Amino acid sequence: MKNISIKSYHPAGFMLRYQKLIHDEMIPYQYHVLKDEIKGVEKSGAIENFINAAKALKGEEHGDFYGMVFQDSDVAKWIEAASYSIAVFHDREIEEKIDEVVDIVAAAQDSDGYLDTRFTVLQNDRRWQNLLEAHELYCAGHMMEAACAYYEATGKRKLLDVMLKNAEHIYNHFISEKAEGYPGHPEVELALMKLYYLTGNKHCLELAKHFIDCRGEDPHYYEKEIKNRNWYIWGNNPSNYEYQQSDMPLRKLSDAKGHAVRAAYLYSGMKDVANETDDKELSDACRRLWESITQKRMYITGGIGSTCHGEAFSADYDLPSDTVYAETCASIALMMFAQRMLKDDINGEYADVMETAFYNTVLAGIQTDGKEFFYVNPLEAVPGISEVAQTQRHIRLTRFGWHACACCPPNAARLISSIGKYAYGENDDTVFCNLYAAGEVSFDNGMKVICSTEYPYSGNIKYSVTGSGNLSVRIPGWSRKYEISKNGAGIKAAFEKGYVTVKVNDGDEISLTLDISPRYVYASEKVPALSGKAAVCAGPLVYCFEGVDNKGDVLSLYIDTEKSPSLNGYDPSLLGGTRTMTVPGFRREAQTALYSDKAPEMAKTELFGIPYSLWANRGRNQMRVWIPVK
Amino acid sequence: MKNISIKSYHPAGFMLRYQKLIHDEMIPYQYHVLKDEIKGVEKSGAIENFINAAKALKGEEHGDFYGMVFQDSDVAKWIEAASYSIAVFHDREIEEKIDEVVDIVAAAQDSDGYLDTRFTVLQNDRRWQNLLEAHELYCAGHMMEAACAYYEATGKRKLLDVMLKNAEHIYNHFISEKAEGYPGHPEVELALMKLYYLTGNKHCLELAKHFIDCRGEDPHYYEKEIKNRNWYIWGNNPSNYEYQQSDMPLRKLSDAKGHAVRAAYLYSGMKDVANETDDKELSDACRRLWESITQKRMYITGGIGSTCHGEAFSADYDLPSDTVYAETCASIALMMFAQRMLKDDINGEYADVMETAFYNTVLAGIQTDGKEFFYVNPLEAVPGISEVAQTQRHIRLTRFGWHACACCPPNAARLISSIGKYAYGENDDTVFCNLYAAGEVSFDNGMKVICSTEYPYSGNIKYSVTGSGNLSVRIPGWSRKYEISKNGAGIKAAFEKGYVTVKVNDGDEISLTLDISPRYVYASEKVPALSGKAAVCAGPLVYCFEGVDNKGDVLSLYIDTEKSPSLNGYDPSLLGGTRTMTVPGFRREAQTALYSDKAPEMAKTELFGIPYSLWANRGRNQMRVWIPVK
């Protein structure tokens, strides 16, 4: 794909439901949270920080900085999500709110281009001294992404100009003035690349490449930084090289390591730079990291970062269901990485992972009412142990409301609102359908596609084409068979690396049938936590089993994999509309002793599953994805 | 049982092998370690600390205190273990070494009875100010236990008098002068009770009862203490009430909580005081705690303390095999608790747990050569994940040599050297055979028993009796059947709460046959980590499966519980002599993909097991106790 920015995507079906949830619930709500206008919600201070920074710049009396060091990024993510959303829903009221926020942000920029409210309000003399902890480049990156989205949605250059000036300021500091160092929390790399793609500004490309090239060249940079500054925010350990992705030059990386969100943002930026500069060595490193993640360190749900210690990748095959971290943001970052891999190499495996992460972990992050959120996404939860045991204190049985470190909710909002950019792509006269996102898509090459489907609850997908060229549609790895027809007649289409490509002319209707019949999935024997277990999937959806559907006890359940599971009909009244799963199996009798030499009696039963992303919407419950096989 | 101190036990068979290992290897080795006479071993400084303290008392120039705050207890545990050992082996050379060490210890006692080298050397003005961290009462307790053992073995009163004077000093401080507070690390309670049992000194009983009575009455004691002192050792959190067993008065406890070693020492002291003072309320609390441990929070191996966070008890049924702590010392402490429960109530369940903890976790703590030790006892270990994953950094694949915090090795030494006190008991004219410890036992009631057996590798046990009375022999909960005969003729003996009692006369020979045929064991469905799995046991031994016996890969193995496992013949050349186990089962084919919808092919195979206590004697290996059932 030449261009990951399709012209527009107007959703229907499943995607519409989620984009509406973001538009109707999350974006207005988050706006008021950021402005501290909702009673009973933890103070954000994020908008106020920008107002105070503007006052500080003018030498006026002003309030204190409030919140986390990366508080600015909450505003940026909101602008970005809201911009994507108005591109779809054309909501004037929200656009006015964005305009208002953009004005507030712009006023907080210093005359030299610097923009970070924490330092402008609190410690203007300490800029760029603490890359390890201070998140200045991270916040800048998110605001760059916001600027691109706002411009694309509205054509308004105000924030784009602010952030180009900010990028130039950063360029001067790190390139012209040769300041040492690289971002503590990577993100600005991919953001600079977005700015570059949109504006062609070469300094943005050069700066992104610089941060990629110098990272880890001197693994001890952060230690030197600490010696020079002698002040701290949290007191992060500068020698935690793997955690902070500074243990070696990025081109040498093979294993996905450290903080999972930071890692996947970084790998996304690496791949952008590699794609743009034809850097094969860097591209090869990205491929090794991709394989490390997807072949050895990823949950079946597309969750990554299996340990809460540092919210980080763990060792190969260490994928516990219960002490897991699998942050929502990490799966969003994984989708970003997948999107960039796909851009360079049309290959179904990238889109497969993108889809798995989306339909399972990313959507699990959001309550069906759009008001509560998971940061951590376990594959097993047991009241009495989850939340309570020291190793599972971070596991929650119900979602949080908005809270101080609100990284995941606005991140999910921006991802879902821009899902069209992941679902579709184009290249000269070809359009790529990566995900099966119902709705209307316009491409820069002049083609248009209307996708009609009840996917993921149906395997039938229809594309009505305007214009002529090639329609290249992914065939998922999980679909054991597929059928494709053109204007009602079955056809054989060229299949290459997970995509079938069909020549299309104006008015053609291409129908694709995928096999979403339920399947049992088994983990490699190398995953100790999953020995003897199976999961149940249907299409891209991983199913889970909750107590509320299974007599309050899923720990006693076994699956009978000799018999087939069956997908029940669509129930519009359940969990906002879904299809449940019935799985043949057994329930073992209760055993009163902790240990007994009496083999447990097994009684035939049926297990009832729901899509994993919908768990924990009906109170505190046992939940399991992986069930022992009997 | 009236008296847990049988007169003497001279081991044979299995117990002799381990007691010899302690005598021949550990005691001489530890002596030289404590004196810093072994090159390449981390400095102990423990004996030197006593020498320096003596110099400090005399106002002489002296060296610094070295090591952990509880360094003195290493010397105490060595004296105790060595004393038990000379009671068996009558080794003059070791006795002289103990005499030498006792002289060194005695010289370090202040004229007022105070004895703790850290404070005497470093901070004499800070005595008794930091009960939370300073371990003064803990070290005193261990030295009291040493004093009792030394006196019992040699009749020499020197250390006993030192520690009675020390107890009186503590009595004056906490009782006469009404100083507030209770021990940060419980242990002195059970030690004071030992002193009381041996000497009848009422102040010891009163003081033990005082520490039990006041603990947790004011849960905020340690917070007040910190305010008063304003100095720290490690900066322990004084509000960690559960961890430090200060959250409520001990009589109200129901759940086993906090640091597992501290907890079980404390419960042992509680039960001693309850037994001696006929305190039913306290006894009931002990029973509730016993049930909490053994019915909900104990590993099949008798390991307790399932989380490395605080080396502590976790929630009910949270018994992970891989992130486990299960410290060797905690199982030793559990044996002590069991012994005290049994003293008050002859009931097989106490001895069953005592035996499980001994043959599995305690013995697993020791390398077959007696030179390396486990602190942590996992039930699953996987090279590449154990030691590496953040949640499993504390899991070791091979044992440690002696190191700075050397709590477990000398603790195991004193336990094994005094196993007779656990194996046997008496009450008026009855002798109790709790474990099946081969050897010769003399009782204070005048009876004598010679126990001949190859137990735990045989279920045949023969008791030759001298004197007359009752022989009360435990029938383990795991033995599905048993036969008992007297002088060759089968008899029916009264069975009550896990013990059969036979009237015996001088010269009688009682033979017992237990069923040690292998059995599969299943965990309660409430233990999430063990769903779908089974373990294999034979007699008191839990078996495990190591890579070295199973083609390097135990993660692919399944057990076929429809078929019976078989115990192989005794192999004297393997691991110091043992019986391996052959278990029918399956090996799944390797799956290259992390996740696959292809059901794994299963090939019939045999699994080879060894007793759990012997694992990790042949290098770094995969190891599993719980195997999925196919």
PDB file of C-alpha atoms in Angstrom, chain A residues 90-249:
ATOM      1  CA  HIS A  90     -19.810  15.928  10.856  1.00  0.00           C
ATOM      2  CA  ASP A  91     -20.840  17.067  14.307  1.00  0.00           C
ATOM      3  CA  ARG A  92     -20.593  20.878  14.382  1.00  0.00           C
ATOM      4  CA  GLU A  93     -20.912  21.026  18.133  1.00  0.00           C
ATOM      5  CA  ILE A  94     -17.897  18.783  18.639  1.00  0.00           C
ATOM      6  CA  GLU A  95     -15.943  20.660  15.974  1.00  0.00           C
ATOM      7  CA  GLU A  96     -16.503  23.881  17.893  1.00  0.00           C
ATOM      8  CA  LYS A  97     -15.276  22.213  21.049  1.00  0.00           C
ATOM      9  CA  ILE A  98     -12.123  21.065  19.255  1.00  0.00           C
ATOM     10  CA  ASP A  99     -11.590  24.581  17.900  1.00  0.00           C
ATOM     11  CA  GLU A 100     -11.883  25.927  21.424  1.00  0.00           C
ATOM     12  CA  VAL A 101      -9.395  23.377  22.775  1.00  0.00           C
ATOM     13  CA  VAL A 102      -6.984  23.968  19.908  1.00  0.00           C
ATOM     14  CA  ASP A 103      -6.999  27.689  20.681  1.00  0.00           C
ATOM     15  CA  ILE A 104      -6.189  26.917  24.304  1.00  0.00           C
ATOM     16  CA  VAL A 105      -3.373  24.578  23.288  1.00  0.00           C
ATOM     17  CA  ALA A 106      -1.926  27.008  20.761  1.00  0.00           C
ATOM     18  CA  ALA A 107      -1.799  29.777  23.342  1.00  0.00           C
ATOM     19  CA  ALA A 108       0.391  27.607  25.539  1.00  0.00           C
ATOM     20  CA  GLN A 109       3.162  27.383  22.955  1.00  0.00           C
ATOM     21  CA  ASP A 110       6.255  29.410  23.708  1.00  0.00           C
ATOM     22  CA  SER A 111       7.597  31.777  21.084  1.00  0.00           C
ATOM     23  CA  ASP A 112      10.451  29.368  20.338  1.00  0.00           C
ATOM     24  CA  GLY A 113       7.984  26.576  19.576  1.00  0.00           C
ATOM     25  CA  TYR A 114       8.280  24.731  22.895  1.00  0.00           C
ATOM     26  CA  LEU A 115       5.007  23.256  24.106  1.00  0.00           C
ATOM     27  CA  ASP A 116       4.689  21.337  27.346  1.00  0.00           C
ATOM     28  CA  THR A 117       2.559  22.688  30.146  1.00  0.00           C
ATOM     29  CA  ARG A 118       4.348  20.967  32.999  1.00  0.00           C
ATOM     30  CA  PHE A 119       7.642  22.657  32.304  1.00  0.00           C
ATOM     31  CA  THR A 120       6.172  25.960  31.129  1.00  0.00           C
ATOM     32  CA  VAL A 121       4.140  26.241  34.329  1.00  0.00           C
ATOM     33  CA  LEU A 122       6.564  24.710  36.793  1.00  0.00           C
ATOM     34  CA  GLN A 123      10.144  24.582  35.593  1.00  0.00           C
ATOM     35  CA  ASN A 124      10.875  26.408  32.387  1.00  0.00           C
ATOM     36  CA  ASP A 125      14.602  26.123  33.079  1.00  0.00           C
ATOM     37  CA  ARG A 126      14.470  22.337  33.155  1.00  0.00           C
ATOM     38  CA  ARG A 127      13.298  21.683  29.593  1.00  0.00           C
ATOM     39  CA  TRP A 128      14.799  18.644  27.862  1.00  0.00           C
ATOM     40  CA  GLN A 129      16.923  17.695  30.869  1.00  0.00           C
ATOM     41  CA  ASN A 130      14.972  14.594  31.852  1.00  0.00           C
ATOM     42  CA  LEU A 131      14.148  12.580  28.741  1.00  0.00           C
ATOM     43  CA  LEU A 132      13.967   9.456  30.887  1.00  0.00           C
ATOM     44  CA  GLU A 133      10.933  10.528  32.859  1.00  0.00           C
ATOM     45  CA  ALA A 134       9.538  13.831  31.643  1.00  0.00           C
ATOM     46  CA  HIS A 135       7.513  12.690  28.610  1.00  0.00           C
ATOM     47  CA  GLU A 136       8.037  16.001  26.754  1.00  0.00           C
ATOM     48  CA  LEU A 137       8.622  14.196  23.458  1.00  0.00           C
ATOM     49  CA  TYR A 138       5.773  11.797  24.183  1.00  0.00           C
ATOM     50  CA  CYS A 139       3.327  14.653  24.707  1.00  0.00           C
ATOM     51  CA  ALA A 140       4.654  16.421  21.627  1.00  0.00           C
ATOM     52  CA  GLY A 141       4.139  13.255  19.598  1.00  0.00           C
ATOM     53  CA  HIS A 142       0.524  12.873  20.619  1.00  0.00           C
ATOM     54  CA  MET A 143      -0.165  16.523  19.838  1.00  0.00           C
ATOM     55  CA  MET A 144       1.428  16.061  16.400  1.00  0.00           C
ATOM     56  CA  GLU A 145      -0.917  13.153  15.756  1.00  0.00           C
ATOM     57  CA  ALA A 146      -3.818  15.305  16.938  1.00  0.00           C
ATOM     58  CA  ALA A 147      -2.732  18.105  14.610  1.00  0.00           C
ATOM     59  CA  CYS A 148      -2.706  15.759  11.609  1.00  0.00           C
ATOM     60  CA  ALA A 149      -6.147  14.343  12.445  1.00  0.00           C
ATOM     61  CA  TYR A 150      -7.617  17.820  13.041  1.00  0.00           C
ATOM     62  CA  TYR A 151      -6.263  19.096   9.744  1.00  0.00           C
ATOM     63  CA  GLU A 152      -7.468  16.043   7.850  1.00  0.00           C
ATOM     64  CA  ALA A 153     -10.932  16.322   9.334  1.00  0.00           C
ATOM     65  CA  THR A 154     -11.387  20.080   9.052  1.00  0.00           C
ATOM     66  CA  GLY A 155      -8.704  21.473   6.769  1.00  0.00           C
ATOM     67  CA  LYS A 156      -7.813  23.844   9.608  1.00  0.00           C
ATOM     68  CA  ARG A 157      -4.074  24.426   9.838  1.00  0.00           C
ATOM     69  CA  LYS A 158      -3.887  26.080  13.239  1.00  0.00           C
ATOM     70  CA  LEU A 159      -2.738  23.079  15.290  1.00  0.00           C
ATOM     71  CA  LEU A 160      -0.716  21.711  12.370  1.00  0.00           C
ATOM     72  CA  ASP A 161       1.288  24.945  12.226  1.00  0.00           C
ATOM     73  CA  VAL A 162       1.747  24.914  15.977  1.00  0.00           C
ATOM     74  CA  MET A 163       3.111  21.397  15.838  1.00  0.00           C
ATOM     75  CA  LEU A 164       5.291  21.988  12.793  1.00  0.00           C
ATOM     76  CA  LYS A 165       6.813  24.865  14.733  1.00  0.00           C
ATOM     77  CA  ASN A 166       7.163  22.564  17.717  1.00  0.00           C
ATOM     78  CA  ALA A 167       8.821  19.911  15.554  1.00  0.00           C
ATOM     79  CA  GLU A 168      11.218  22.564  14.256  1.00  0.00           C
ATOM     80  CA  HIS A 169      12.011  23.525  17.848  1.00  0.00           C
ATOM     81  CA  ILE A 170      12.781  19.888  18.656  1.00  0.00           C
ATOM     82  CA  TYR A 171      14.801  19.590  15.448  1.00  0.00           C
ATOM     83  CA  ASN A 172      16.885  22.590  16.449  1.00  0.00           C
ATOM     84  CA  HIS A 173      17.529  21.175  19.882  1.00  0.00           C
ATOM     85  CA  PHE A 174      18.451  17.620  18.892  1.00  0.00           C
ATOM     86  CA  ILE A 175      19.825  18.070  15.373  1.00  0.00           C
ATOM     87  CA  SER A 176      21.108  21.628  14.964  1.00  0.00           C
ATOM     88  CA  GLU A 177      22.336  22.000  18.519  1.00  0.00           C
ATOM     89  CA  LYS A 178      23.267  18.319  18.721  1.00  0.00           C
ATOM     90  CA  ALA A 179      21.686  17.689  22.111  1.00  0.00           C
ATOM     91  CA  GLU A 180      22.211  14.109  23.220  1.00  0.00           C
ATOM     92  CA  GLY A 181      19.456  11.674  24.052  1.00  0.00           C
ATOM     93  CA  TYR A 182      16.309   9.932  22.914  1.00  0.00           C
ATOM     94  CA  PRO A 183      12.718   9.808  24.189  1.00  0.00           C
ATOM     95  CA  GLY A 184      12.069   7.980  27.456  1.00  0.00           C
ATOM     96  CA  HIS A 185       8.644   6.982  26.172  1.00  0.00           C
ATOM     97  CA  PRO A 186       8.825   6.477  22.403  1.00  0.00           C
ATOM     98  CA  GLU A 187       5.881   7.781  20.373  1.00  0.00           C
ATOM     99  CA  VAL A 188       7.212  10.958  18.784  1.00  0.00           C
ATOM    100  CA  GLU A 189       8.948   8.903  16.086  1.00  0.00           C
ATOM    101  CA  LEU A 190       5.716   7.673  14.519  1.00  0.00           C
ATOM    102  CA  ALA A 191       4.091  11.065  15.088  1.00  0.00           C
ATOM    103  CA  LEU A 192       6.879  12.865  13.253  1.00  0.00           C
ATOM    104  CA  MET A 193       6.404  10.414  10.408  1.00  0.00           C
ATOM    105  CA  LYS A 194       2.702  11.278  10.298  1.00  0.00           C
ATOM    106  CA  LEU A 195       3.597  14.964  10.084  1.00  0.00           C
ATOM    107  CA  TYR A 196       6.055  14.123   7.339  1.00  0.00           C
ATOM    108  CA  TYR A 197       3.533  12.065   5.354  1.00  0.00           C
ATOM    109  CA  LEU A 198       0.993  14.871   5.597  1.00  0.00           C
ATOM    110  CA  THR A 199       3.242  17.866   4.949  1.00  0.00           C
ATOM    111  CA  GLY A 200       6.371  16.482   3.315  1.00  0.00           C
ATOM    112  CA  ASN A 201       8.451  18.360   5.893  1.00  0.00           C
ATOM    113  CA  LYS A 202      11.891  16.718   5.644  1.00  0.00           C
ATOM    114  CA  HIS A 203      13.001  17.831   9.084  1.00  0.00           C
ATOM    115  CA  CYS A 204      10.287  15.644  10.542  1.00  0.00           C
ATOM    116  CA  LEU A 205      11.621  12.606   8.700  1.00  0.00           C
ATOM    117  CA  GLU A 206      15.197  13.470   9.615  1.00  0.00           C
ATOM    118  CA  LEU A 207      14.305  13.893  13.280  1.00  0.00           C
ATOM    119  CA  ALA A 208      12.343  10.619  13.432  1.00  0.00           C
ATOM    120  CA  LYS A 209      15.246   8.816  11.796  1.00  0.00           C
ATOM    121  CA  HIS A 210      17.653  10.470  14.235  1.00  0.00           C
ATOM    122  CA  PHE A 211      15.770   9.195  17.285  1.00  0.00           C
ATOM    123  CA  ILE A 212      15.627   5.698  15.776  1.00  0.00           C
ATOM    124  CA  ASP A 213      19.294   5.728  14.808  1.00  0.00           C
ATOM    125  CA  CYS A 214      20.753   6.972  18.084  1.00  0.00           C
ATOM    126  CA  ARG A 215      18.583   4.973  20.462  1.00  0.00           C
ATOM    127  CA  GLY A 216      20.640   2.387  22.313  1.00  0.00           C
ATOM    128  CA  GLU A 217      23.842   3.386  20.531  1.00  0.00           C
ATOM    129  CA  ASP A 218      24.855   4.581  23.976  1.00  0.00           C
ATOM    130  CA  PRO A 219      22.897   2.374  26.392  1.00  0.00           C
ATOM    131  CA  HIS A 220      24.181   4.491  29.266  1.00  0.00           C
ATOM    132  CA  TYR A 221      22.710   7.743  28.020  1.00  0.00           C
ATOM    133  CA  TYR A 222      20.081   7.942  30.797  1.00  0.00           C
ATOM    134  CA  GLU A 223      22.692   7.368  33.481  1.00  0.00           C
ATOM    135  CA  LYS A 224      24.695  10.290  32.129  1.00  0.00           C
ATOM    136  CA  GLU A 225      21.519  12.359  31.960  1.00  0.00           C
ATOM    137  CA  ILE A 226      20.810  11.760  35.638  1.00  0.00           C
ATOM    138  CA  LYS A 227      24.325  12.848  36.580  1.00  0.00           C
ATOM    139  CA  ASN A 228      23.864  16.067  34.619  1.00  0.00           C
ATOM    140  CA  ARG A 229      20.488  16.986  35.990  1.00  0.00           C
ATOM    141  CA  ASN A 230      20.348  15.738  39.578  1.00  0.00           C
ATOM    142  CA  TRP A 231      16.565  16.077  39.844  1.00  0.00           C
ATOM    143  CA  TYR A 232      13.881  13.461  39.496  1.00  0.00           C
ATOM    144  CA  ILE A 233      10.217  12.958  38.837  1.00  0.00           C
ATOM    145  CA  TRP A 234       9.669   9.369  39.974  1.00  0.00           C
ATOM    146  CA  GLY A 235      13.263   8.270  40.321  1.00  0.00           C
ATOM    147  CA  ASN A 236      13.152   5.797  37.398  1.00  0.00           C
ATOM    148  CA  ASN A 237      16.091   3.450  37.259  1.00  0.00           C
ATOM    149  CA  PRO A 238      18.214   4.625  34.310  1.00  0.00           C
ATOM    150  CA  SER A 239      19.921   1.234  34.053  1.00  0.00           C
ATOM    151  CA  ASN A 240      16.727  -0.622  33.272  1.00  0.00           C
ATOM    152  CA  TYR A 241      17.958  -0.908  29.710  1.00  0.00           C
ATOM    153  CA  GLU A 242      15.550  -3.493  28.395  1.00  0.00           C
ATOM    154  CA  TYR A 243      12.539  -1.813  29.967  1.00  0.00           C
ATOM    155  CA  GLN A 244      13.385   1.450  28.250  1.00  0.00           C
ATOM    156  CA  GLN A 245      14.522  -0.069  24.942  1.00  0.00           C
ATOM    157  CA  SER A 246      18.015   1.329  25.289  1.00  0.00           C
ATOM    158  CA  ASP A 247      20.020  -1.863  25.679  1.00  0.00           C
ATOM    159  CA  MET A 248      21.292  -1.974  22.101  1.00  0.00           C
ATOM    160  CA  PRO A 249      20.996  -0.159  18.770  1.00  0.00           C
TER     161      PRO A 249
END
